[in-house]
Short mmCIF file of C-alpha atoms in Angstrom, two decimals:
data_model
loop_
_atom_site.label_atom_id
_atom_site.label_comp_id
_atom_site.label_asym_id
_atom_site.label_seq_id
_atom_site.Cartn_x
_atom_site.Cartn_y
_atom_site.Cartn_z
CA UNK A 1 147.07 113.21 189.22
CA UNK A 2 148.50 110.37 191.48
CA UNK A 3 149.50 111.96 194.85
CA UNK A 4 153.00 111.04 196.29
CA UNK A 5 151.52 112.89 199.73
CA UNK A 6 149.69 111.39 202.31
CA UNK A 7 145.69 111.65 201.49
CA UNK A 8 144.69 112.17 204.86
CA UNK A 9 144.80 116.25 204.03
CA UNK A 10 142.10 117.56 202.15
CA UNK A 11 143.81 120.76 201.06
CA UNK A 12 140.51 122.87 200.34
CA UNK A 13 138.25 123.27 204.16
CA UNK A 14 138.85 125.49 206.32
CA UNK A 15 142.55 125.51 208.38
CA UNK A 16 143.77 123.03 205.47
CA UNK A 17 143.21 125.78 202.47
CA UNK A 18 145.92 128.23 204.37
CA UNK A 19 148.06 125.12 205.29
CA UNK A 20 148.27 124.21 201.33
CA UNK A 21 149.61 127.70 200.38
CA UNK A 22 152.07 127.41 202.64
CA UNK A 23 152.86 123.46 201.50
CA UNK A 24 152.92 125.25 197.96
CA UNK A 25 155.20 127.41 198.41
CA UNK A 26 157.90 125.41 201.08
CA UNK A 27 157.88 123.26 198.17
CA UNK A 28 158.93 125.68 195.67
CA UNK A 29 161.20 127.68 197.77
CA UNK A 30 163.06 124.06 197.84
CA UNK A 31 162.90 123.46 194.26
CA UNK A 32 164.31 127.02 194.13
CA UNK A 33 167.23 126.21 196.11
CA UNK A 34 167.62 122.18 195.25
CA UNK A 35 166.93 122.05 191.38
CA UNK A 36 166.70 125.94 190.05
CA UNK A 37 169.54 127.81 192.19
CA UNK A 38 172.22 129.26 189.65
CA UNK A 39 169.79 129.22 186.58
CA UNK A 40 169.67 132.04 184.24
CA UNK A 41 166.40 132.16 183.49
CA UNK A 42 165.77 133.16 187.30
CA UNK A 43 164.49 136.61 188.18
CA UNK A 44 167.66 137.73 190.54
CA UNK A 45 164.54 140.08 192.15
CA UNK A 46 162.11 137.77 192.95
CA UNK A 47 161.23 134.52 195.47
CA UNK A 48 158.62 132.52 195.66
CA UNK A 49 154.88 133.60 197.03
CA UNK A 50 151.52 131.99 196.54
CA UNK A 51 148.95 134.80 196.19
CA UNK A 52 145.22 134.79 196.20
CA UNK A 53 144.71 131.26 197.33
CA UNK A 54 140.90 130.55 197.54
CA UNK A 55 138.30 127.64 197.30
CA UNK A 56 137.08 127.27 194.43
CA UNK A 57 133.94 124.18 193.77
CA UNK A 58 135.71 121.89 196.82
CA UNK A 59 139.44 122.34 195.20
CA UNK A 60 142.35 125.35 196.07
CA UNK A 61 143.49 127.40 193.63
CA UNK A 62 145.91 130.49 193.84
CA UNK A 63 148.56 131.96 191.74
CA UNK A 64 151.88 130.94 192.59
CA UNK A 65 154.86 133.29 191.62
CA UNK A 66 158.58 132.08 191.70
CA UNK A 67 161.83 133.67 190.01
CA UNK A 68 161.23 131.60 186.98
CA UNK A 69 157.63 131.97 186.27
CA UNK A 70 153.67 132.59 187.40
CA UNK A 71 151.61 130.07 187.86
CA UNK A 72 147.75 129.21 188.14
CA UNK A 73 147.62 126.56 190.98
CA UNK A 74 145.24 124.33 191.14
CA UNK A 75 144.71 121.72 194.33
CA UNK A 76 142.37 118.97 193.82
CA UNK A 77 140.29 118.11 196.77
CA UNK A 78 140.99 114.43 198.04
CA UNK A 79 138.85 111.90 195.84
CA UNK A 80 138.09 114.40 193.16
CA UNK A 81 138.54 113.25 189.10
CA UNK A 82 140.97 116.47 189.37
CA UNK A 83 143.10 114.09 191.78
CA UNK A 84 143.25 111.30 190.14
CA UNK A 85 144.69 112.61 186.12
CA UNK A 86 148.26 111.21 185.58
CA UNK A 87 151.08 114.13 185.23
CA UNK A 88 150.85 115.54 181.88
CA UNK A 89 147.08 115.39 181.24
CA UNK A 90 145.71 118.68 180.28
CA UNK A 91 142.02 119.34 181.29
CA UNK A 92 140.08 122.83 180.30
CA UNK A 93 138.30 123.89 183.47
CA UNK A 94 135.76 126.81 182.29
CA UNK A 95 136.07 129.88 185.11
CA UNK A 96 133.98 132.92 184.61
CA UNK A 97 136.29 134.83 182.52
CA UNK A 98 136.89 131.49 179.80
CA UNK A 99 138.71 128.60 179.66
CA UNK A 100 142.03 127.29 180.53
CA UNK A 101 143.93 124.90 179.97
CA UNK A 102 145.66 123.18 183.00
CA UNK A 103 148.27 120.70 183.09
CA UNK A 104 148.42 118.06 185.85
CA UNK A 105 151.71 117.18 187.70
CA UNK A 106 152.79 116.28 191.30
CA UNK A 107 155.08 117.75 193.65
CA UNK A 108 156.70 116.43 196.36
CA UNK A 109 155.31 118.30 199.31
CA UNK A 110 152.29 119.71 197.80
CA UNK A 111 150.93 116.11 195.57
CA UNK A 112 148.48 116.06 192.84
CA UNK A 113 148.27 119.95 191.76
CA UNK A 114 147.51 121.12 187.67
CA UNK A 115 148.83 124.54 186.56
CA UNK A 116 148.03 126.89 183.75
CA UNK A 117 151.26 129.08 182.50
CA UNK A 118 151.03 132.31 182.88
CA UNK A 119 154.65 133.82 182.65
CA UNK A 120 157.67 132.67 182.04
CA UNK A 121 160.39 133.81 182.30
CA UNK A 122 159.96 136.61 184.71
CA UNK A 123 162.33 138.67 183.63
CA UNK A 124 159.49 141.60 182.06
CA UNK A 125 158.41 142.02 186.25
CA UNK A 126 160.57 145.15 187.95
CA UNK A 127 160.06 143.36 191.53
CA UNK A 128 158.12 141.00 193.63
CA UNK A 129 155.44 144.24 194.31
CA UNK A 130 154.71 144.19 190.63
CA UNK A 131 154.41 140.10 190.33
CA UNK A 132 152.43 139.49 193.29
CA UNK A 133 150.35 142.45 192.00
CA UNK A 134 150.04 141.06 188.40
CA UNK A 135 149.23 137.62 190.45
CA UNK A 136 146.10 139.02 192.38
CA UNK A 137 144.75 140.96 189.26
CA UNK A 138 144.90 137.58 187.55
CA UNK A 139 142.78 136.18 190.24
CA UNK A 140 140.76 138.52 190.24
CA UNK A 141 140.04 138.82 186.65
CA UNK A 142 139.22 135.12 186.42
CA UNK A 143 136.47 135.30 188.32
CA UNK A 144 134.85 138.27 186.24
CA UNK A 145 132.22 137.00 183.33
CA UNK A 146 134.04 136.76 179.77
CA UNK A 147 131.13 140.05 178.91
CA UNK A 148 128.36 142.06 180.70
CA UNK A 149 125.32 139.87 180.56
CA UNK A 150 126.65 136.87 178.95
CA UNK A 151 125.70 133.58 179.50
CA UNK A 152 128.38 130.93 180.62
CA UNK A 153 129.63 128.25 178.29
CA UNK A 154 127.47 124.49 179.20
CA UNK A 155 129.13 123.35 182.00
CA UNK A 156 130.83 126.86 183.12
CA UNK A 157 132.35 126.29 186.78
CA UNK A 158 132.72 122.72 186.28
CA UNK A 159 135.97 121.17 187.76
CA UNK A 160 135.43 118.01 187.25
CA UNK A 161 134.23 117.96 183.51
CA UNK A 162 135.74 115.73 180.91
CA UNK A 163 138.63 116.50 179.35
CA UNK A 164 138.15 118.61 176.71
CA UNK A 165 140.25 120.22 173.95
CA UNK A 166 140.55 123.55 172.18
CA UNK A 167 138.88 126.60 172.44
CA UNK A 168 140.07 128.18 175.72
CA UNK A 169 141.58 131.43 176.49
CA UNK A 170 144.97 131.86 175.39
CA UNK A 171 147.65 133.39 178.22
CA UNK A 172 148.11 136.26 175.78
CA UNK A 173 144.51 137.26 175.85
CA UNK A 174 144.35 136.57 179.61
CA UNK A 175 146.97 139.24 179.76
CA UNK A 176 145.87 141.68 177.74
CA UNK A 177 142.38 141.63 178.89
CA UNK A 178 141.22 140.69 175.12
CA UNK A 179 139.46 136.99 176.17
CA UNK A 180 136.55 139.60 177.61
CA UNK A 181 135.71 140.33 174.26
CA UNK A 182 135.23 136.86 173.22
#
């Protein structure tokens, strides 16, 4: 993940970590109107909104919601392995509740970011109350253990891990609340 932005912003201390939500989604809101506007697939209810941004092991990560689908967000900190994957690399980062897979990309305004899928289209959400609120249950619910008890995979909570394939937590399971039972 090559960045296109300045590296002087390290997008996951303190001021910076609100500043990046707010990079994150300015730079949707103009994809919205420069590349997306007039698109069927868009949600005529909904805009952009980056919900439940947090630090998480030195890097950002939030759900970001747009008219044309719900993302996982991840924001490498500055000089991290995260930042430094080409677009298009997948990497499974292990989170309490299992695995997923993220893809990495960069976007003007924002840089080096990966993202995990997590709806799309939007068309199943009434409003932006029920996708924002779908958006903070899924943040929440990735930081709960996969079962009571059990103990995490080798190398759970590891950002920076190799790449690694297979194995991780469908978005189907996510949202039914079946990769618990795992």
């Amino acid at each position: 993940m090559s960045s296109t932005e300045p590296a002087a912003e390290d997008a996951t201390t303190g001021e910076d970590a609100a500043h990046t939500a707010e990079r994150l989604a300015e730079a949707f809101r103009r994809i919205h109107r420069e590349r997306m506007a007039g698109l069927p697939i868009l949600h005529p209810h909904l805009e952009v909104a980056v919900v439940g941004g947090r630090r998480w092991q030195g890097h950002w990560l939030g759900v970001l919601v747009t008219p044309w689908c719900m993302n996982l967000v991840l924001v490498p900190a500055a000089g991290s392995a995260l930042a430094q994957d080409a677009g298009g690399t997948t990497r499974l980062l292990d989170f309490p509740a299992g695995r997923f897979e993220l893809t990495a990309s960069d976007v003007d305004g924002v840089g080096a970011m990966a993202t995990c899928s997590l709806f799309s289209p939007m068309h199943a959400f009434a409003d932006q109350a029920a996708a924002e609120a779908t958006a903070l249950e899924v943040m929440t619910e990735l930081f709960e253990p996969t079962a009571p008890g059990a103990a995490p995979s080798p190398g759970a909570g590891s950002a920076d891990a190799e790449v690694q394939r297979g194995g991780g937590v469908s978005r189907r399971d996510l949202l039914r609340g079946t990769f618990r039972r795992r």
